[in-house]
mmCIF file of C-alpha atoms in Angstrom:
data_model
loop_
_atom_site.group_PDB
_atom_site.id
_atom_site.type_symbol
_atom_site.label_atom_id
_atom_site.label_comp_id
_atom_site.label_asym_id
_atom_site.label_seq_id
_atom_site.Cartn_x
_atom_site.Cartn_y
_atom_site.Cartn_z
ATOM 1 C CA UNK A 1 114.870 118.767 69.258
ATOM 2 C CA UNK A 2 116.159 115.874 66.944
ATOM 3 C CA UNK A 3 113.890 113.328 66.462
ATOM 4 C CA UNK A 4 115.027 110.295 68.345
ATOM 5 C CA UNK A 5 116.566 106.849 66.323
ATOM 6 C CA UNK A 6 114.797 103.981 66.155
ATOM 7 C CA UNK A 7 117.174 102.626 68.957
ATOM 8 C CA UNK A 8 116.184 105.013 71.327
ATOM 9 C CA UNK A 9 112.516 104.973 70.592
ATOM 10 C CA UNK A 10 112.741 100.828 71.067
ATOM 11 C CA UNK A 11 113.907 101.749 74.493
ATOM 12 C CA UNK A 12 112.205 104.479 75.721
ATOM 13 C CA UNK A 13 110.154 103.388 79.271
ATOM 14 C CA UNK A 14 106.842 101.848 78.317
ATOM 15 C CA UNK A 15 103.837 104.606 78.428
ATOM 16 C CA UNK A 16 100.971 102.654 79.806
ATOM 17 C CA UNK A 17 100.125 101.147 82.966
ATOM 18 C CA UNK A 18 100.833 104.001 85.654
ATOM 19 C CA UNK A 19 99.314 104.108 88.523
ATOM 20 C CA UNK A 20 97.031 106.780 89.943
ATOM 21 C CA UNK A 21 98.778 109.247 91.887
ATOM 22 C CA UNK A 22 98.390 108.433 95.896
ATOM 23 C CA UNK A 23 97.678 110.993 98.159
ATOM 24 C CA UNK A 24 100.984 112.462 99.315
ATOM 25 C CA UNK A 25 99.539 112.713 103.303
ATOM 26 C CA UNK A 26 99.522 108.461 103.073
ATOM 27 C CA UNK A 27 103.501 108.757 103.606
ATOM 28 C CA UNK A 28 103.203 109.654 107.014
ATOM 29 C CA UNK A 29 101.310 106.790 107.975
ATOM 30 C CA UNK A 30 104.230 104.115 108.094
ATOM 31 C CA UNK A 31 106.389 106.624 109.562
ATOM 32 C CA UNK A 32 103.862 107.221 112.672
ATOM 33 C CA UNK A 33 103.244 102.982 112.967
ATOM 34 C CA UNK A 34 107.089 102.877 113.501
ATOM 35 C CA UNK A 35 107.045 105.890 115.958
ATOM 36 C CA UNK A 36 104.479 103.555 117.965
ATOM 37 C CA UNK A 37 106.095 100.328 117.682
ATOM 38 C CA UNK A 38 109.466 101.986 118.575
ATOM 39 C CA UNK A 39 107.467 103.334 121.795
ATOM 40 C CA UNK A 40 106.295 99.864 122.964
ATOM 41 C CA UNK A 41 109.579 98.765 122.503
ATOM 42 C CA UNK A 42 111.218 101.313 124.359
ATOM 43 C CA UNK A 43 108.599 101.252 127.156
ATOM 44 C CA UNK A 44 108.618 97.686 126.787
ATOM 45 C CA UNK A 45 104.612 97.654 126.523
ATOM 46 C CA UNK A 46 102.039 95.140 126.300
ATOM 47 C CA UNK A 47 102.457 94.728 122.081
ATOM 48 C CA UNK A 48 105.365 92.847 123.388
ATOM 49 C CA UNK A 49 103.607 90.191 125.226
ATOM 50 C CA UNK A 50 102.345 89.565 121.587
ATOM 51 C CA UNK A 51 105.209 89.685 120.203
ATOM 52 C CA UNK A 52 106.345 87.061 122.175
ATOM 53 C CA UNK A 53 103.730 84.616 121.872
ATOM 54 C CA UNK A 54 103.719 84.769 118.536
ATOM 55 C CA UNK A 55 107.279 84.399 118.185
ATOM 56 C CA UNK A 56 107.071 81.156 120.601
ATOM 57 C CA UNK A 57 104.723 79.934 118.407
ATOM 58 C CA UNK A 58 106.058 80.286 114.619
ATOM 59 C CA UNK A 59 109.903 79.726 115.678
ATOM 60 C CA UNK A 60 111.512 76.613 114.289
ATOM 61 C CA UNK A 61 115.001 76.828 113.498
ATOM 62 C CA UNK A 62 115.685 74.975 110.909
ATOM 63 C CA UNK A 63 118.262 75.557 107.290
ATOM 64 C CA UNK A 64 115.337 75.974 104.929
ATOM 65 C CA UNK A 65 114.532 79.373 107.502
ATOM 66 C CA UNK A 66 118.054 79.877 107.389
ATOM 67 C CA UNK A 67 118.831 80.195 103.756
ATOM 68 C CA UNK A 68 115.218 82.000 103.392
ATOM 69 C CA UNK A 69 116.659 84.806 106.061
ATOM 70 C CA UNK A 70 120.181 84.726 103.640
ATOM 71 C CA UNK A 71 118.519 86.242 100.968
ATOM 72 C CA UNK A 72 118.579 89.715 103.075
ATOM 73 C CA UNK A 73 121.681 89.390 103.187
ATOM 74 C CA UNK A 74 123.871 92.706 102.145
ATOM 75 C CA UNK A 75 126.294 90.291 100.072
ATOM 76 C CA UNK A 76 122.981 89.117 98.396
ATOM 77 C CA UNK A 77 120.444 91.666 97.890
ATOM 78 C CA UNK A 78 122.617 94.612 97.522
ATOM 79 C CA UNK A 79 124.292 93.395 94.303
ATOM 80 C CA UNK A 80 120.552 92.459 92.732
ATOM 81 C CA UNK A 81 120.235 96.196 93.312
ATOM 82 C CA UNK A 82 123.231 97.000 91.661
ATOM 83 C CA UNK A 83 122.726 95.289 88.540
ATOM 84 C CA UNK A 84 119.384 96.305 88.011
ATOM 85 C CA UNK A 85 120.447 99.956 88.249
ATOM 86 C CA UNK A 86 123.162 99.891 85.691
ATOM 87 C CA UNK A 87 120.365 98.363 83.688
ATOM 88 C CA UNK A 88 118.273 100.563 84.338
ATOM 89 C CA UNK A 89 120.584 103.430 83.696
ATOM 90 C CA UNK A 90 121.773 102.242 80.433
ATOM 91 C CA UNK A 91 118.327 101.814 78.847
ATOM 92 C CA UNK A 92 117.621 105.456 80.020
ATOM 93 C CA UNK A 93 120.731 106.836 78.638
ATOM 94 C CA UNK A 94 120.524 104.704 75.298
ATOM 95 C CA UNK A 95 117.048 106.334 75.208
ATOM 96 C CA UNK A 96 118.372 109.608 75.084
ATOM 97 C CA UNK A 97 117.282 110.945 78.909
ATOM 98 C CA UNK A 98 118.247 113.801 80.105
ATOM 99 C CA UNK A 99 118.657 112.535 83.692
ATOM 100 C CA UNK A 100 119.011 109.011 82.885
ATOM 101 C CA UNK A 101 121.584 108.598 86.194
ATOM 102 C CA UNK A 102 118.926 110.016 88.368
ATOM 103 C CA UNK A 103 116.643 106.823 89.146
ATOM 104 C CA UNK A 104 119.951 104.331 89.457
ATOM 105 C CA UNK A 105 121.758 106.811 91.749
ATOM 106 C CA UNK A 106 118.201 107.484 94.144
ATOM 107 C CA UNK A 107 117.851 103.616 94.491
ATOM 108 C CA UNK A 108 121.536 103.263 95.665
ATOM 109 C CA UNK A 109 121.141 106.707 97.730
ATOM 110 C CA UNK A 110 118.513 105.176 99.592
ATOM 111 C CA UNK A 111 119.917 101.325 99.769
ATOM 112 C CA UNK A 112 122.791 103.730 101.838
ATOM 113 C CA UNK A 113 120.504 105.484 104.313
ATOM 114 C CA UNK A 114 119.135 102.545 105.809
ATOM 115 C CA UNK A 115 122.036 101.854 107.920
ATOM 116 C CA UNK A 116 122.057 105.338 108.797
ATOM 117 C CA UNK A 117 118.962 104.961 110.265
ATOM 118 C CA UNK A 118 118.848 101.131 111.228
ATOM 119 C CA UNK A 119 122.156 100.955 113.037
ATOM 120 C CA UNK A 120 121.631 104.387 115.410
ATOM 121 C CA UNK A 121 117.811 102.900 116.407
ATOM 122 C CA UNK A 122 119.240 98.762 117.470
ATOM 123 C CA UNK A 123 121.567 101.492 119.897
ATOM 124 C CA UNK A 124 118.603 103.355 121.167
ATOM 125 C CA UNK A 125 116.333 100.817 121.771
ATOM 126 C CA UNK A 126 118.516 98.071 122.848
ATOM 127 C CA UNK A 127 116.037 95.160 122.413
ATOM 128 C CA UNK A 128 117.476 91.598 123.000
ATOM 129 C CA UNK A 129 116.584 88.821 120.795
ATOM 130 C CA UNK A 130 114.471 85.695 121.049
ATOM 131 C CA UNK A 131 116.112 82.593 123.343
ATOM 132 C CA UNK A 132 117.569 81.083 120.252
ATOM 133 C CA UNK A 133 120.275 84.015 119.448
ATOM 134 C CA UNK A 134 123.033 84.770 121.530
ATOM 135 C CA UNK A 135 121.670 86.909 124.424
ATOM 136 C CA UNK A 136 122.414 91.172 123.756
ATOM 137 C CA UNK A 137 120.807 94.129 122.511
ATOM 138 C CA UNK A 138 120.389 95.694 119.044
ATOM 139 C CA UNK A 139 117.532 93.566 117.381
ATOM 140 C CA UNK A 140 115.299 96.380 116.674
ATOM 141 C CA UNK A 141 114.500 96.919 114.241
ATOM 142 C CA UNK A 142 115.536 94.114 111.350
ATOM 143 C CA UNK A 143 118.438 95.258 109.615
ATOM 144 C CA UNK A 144 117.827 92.208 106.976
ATOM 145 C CA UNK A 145 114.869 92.951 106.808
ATOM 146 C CA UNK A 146 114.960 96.710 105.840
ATOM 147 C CA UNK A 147 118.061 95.604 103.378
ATOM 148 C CA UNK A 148 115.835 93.155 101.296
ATOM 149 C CA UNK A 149 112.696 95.727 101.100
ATOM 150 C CA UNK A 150 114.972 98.517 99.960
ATOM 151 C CA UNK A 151 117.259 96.414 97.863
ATOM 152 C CA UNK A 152 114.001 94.673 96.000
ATOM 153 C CA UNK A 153 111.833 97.137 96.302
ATOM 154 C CA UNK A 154 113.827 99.874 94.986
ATOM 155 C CA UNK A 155 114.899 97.426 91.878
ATOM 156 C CA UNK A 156 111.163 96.950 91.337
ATOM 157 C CA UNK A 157 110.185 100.736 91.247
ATOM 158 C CA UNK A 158 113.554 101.478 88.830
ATOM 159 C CA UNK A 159 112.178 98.819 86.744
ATOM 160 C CA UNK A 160 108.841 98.926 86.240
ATOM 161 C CA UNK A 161 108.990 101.996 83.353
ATOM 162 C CA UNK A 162 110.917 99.643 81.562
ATOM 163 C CA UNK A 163 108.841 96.677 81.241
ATOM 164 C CA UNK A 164 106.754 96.833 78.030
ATOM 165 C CA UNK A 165 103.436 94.515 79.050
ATOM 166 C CA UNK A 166 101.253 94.235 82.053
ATOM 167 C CA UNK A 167 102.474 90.425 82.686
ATOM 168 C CA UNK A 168 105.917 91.927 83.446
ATOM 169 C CA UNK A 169 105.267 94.185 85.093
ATOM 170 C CA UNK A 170 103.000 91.892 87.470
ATOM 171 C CA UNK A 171 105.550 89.404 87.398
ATOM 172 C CA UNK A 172 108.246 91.765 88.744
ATOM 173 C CA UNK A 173 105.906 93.005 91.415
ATOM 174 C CA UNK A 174 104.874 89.154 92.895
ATOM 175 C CA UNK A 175 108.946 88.528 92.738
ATOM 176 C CA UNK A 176 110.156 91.408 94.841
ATOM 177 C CA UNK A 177 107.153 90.940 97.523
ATOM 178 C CA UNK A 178 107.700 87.229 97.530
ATOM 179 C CA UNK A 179 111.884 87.842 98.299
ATOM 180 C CA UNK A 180 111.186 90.379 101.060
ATOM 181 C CA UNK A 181 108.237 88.173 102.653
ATOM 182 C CA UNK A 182 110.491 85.027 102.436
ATOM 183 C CA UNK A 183 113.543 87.510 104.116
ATOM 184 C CA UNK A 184 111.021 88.879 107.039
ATOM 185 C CA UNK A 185 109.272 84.949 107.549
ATOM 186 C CA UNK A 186 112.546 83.350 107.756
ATOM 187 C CA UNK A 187 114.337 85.642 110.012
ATOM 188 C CA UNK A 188 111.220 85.055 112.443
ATOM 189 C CA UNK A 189 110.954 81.043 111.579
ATOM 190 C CA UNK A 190 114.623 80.790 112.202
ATOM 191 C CA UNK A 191 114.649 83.160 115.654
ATOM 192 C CA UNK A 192 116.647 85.909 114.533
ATOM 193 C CA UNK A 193 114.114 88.502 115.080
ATOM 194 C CA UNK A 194 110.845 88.939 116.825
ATOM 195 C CA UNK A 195 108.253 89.588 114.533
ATOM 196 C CA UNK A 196 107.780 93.390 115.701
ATOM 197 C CA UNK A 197 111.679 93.739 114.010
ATOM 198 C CA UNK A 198 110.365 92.699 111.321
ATOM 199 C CA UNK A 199 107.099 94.898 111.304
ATOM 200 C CA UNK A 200 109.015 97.845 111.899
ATOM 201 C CA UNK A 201 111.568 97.649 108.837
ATOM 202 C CA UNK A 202 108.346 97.009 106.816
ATOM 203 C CA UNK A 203 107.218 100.384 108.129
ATOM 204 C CA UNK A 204 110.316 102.291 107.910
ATOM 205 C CA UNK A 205 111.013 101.047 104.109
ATOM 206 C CA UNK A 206 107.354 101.902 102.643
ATOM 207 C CA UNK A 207 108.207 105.550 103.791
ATOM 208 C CA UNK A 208 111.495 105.330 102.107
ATOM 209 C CA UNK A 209 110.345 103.560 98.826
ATOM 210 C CA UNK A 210 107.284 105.871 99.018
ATOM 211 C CA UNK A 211 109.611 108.783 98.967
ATOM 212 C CA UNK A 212 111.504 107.001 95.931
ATOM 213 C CA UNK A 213 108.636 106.451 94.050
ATOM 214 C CA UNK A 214 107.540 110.127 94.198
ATOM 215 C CA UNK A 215 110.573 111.058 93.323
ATOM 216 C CA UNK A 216 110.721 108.411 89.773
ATOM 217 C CA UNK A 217 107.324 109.967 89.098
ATOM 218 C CA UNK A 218 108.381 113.656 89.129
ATOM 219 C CA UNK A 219 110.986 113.113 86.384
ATOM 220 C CA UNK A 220 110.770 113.820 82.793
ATOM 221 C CA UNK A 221 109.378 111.306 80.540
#
């Protein structure tokens, strides 16, 4: 094998810092906390008596909750996606990767599922929304929601090889969970969802990134 230029040594994905392997059987876990929430929402169970007083409680609609829900937007948080994955995939292929598409391509693979799966469960389940939407089913679970944690969180696992120091890479972390928590507490502050919407997207995107970061970590370095 050539060695590699000085370019693509510069940009080769930073070496330190990974994490210990989790145990694969923790994937599950999310996906079975959805399965339940789905079933108290289908059998309309007493977790939605909770749900409802705490939505009565935390809902204020207001523009700050407004333009905090916004930024789960697809016009919004799909493009941050985007443009972190031709980033991504031109320091990989600068580098000299073999599969330097393959990370890029997953992310956007998997920002294109969640509809898939979003859209056909709001039919199933037919929840209605809180008093302060227009009454009608297909609230459950949050599709903003589930577009912000896959559209940030996927950016944040592409990314993280590529940031050389532990501030970074800390940095990037905070900024993703701080986008998707202000997405999930504005679309509750603002009425759009109950908070169980918004619990269930959380659970049905930490399989999905989970299944995207084991993927990252079985490539080549």
């Amino acid at each position: 094998m050539p060695p590699r230029s000085d370019q693509q040594t510069q940009d080769a994905p930073a070496p330190a810092g990974r994490p210990a392997r989790p145990s694969v059987f923790l994937l599950p876990v999310p996906v079975v906390l959805l399965a339940l929430i789905t079933w108290q929402v289908v059998v309309e169970g007493p977790l939605l008596r909770l749900d409802e007083r705490i939505s009565r409680a935390l809902v204020h609609p207001d523009r700050v909750s407004e333009l905090m829900s916004d930024l789960g937007d697809v016009a919004v948080a799909v493009p941050v996606l985007m443009l972190v994955a031709v980033y991504v995939a031109r320091r990989a292929w600068t580098a000299g990767g073999e599969r330097w598409w393959v990370p890029s391509f997953a992310a956007m693979i998997l920002m294109a599922v969640v509809p898939l799966v979003v859209v056909p469960l709001k039919a199933w389940t037919a929840r209605y929304g809180t008093p302060v939407v227009p009454p009608g089913p297909g609230y459950y679970p949050s599709g903003h929601t589930a577009t912000a944690a896959v559209a940030y969180g996927g950016a944040l696992l592409i990314l993280l090889p590529w940031l050389r120091t532990p501030a970074a890479r800390r940095a990037a972390v905070v900024t993703a969970a701080v986008l998707v928590l202000t997405v999930s507490y504005g679309l509750v502050r603002r009425g759009y969802h109950w908070p169980l919407d918004v619990v269930a997207s959380w659970c049905l995107c930490a399989a999905l990134l989970g299944a995207l970061w084991l993927l990252l970590r079985r490539l080549p370095r």
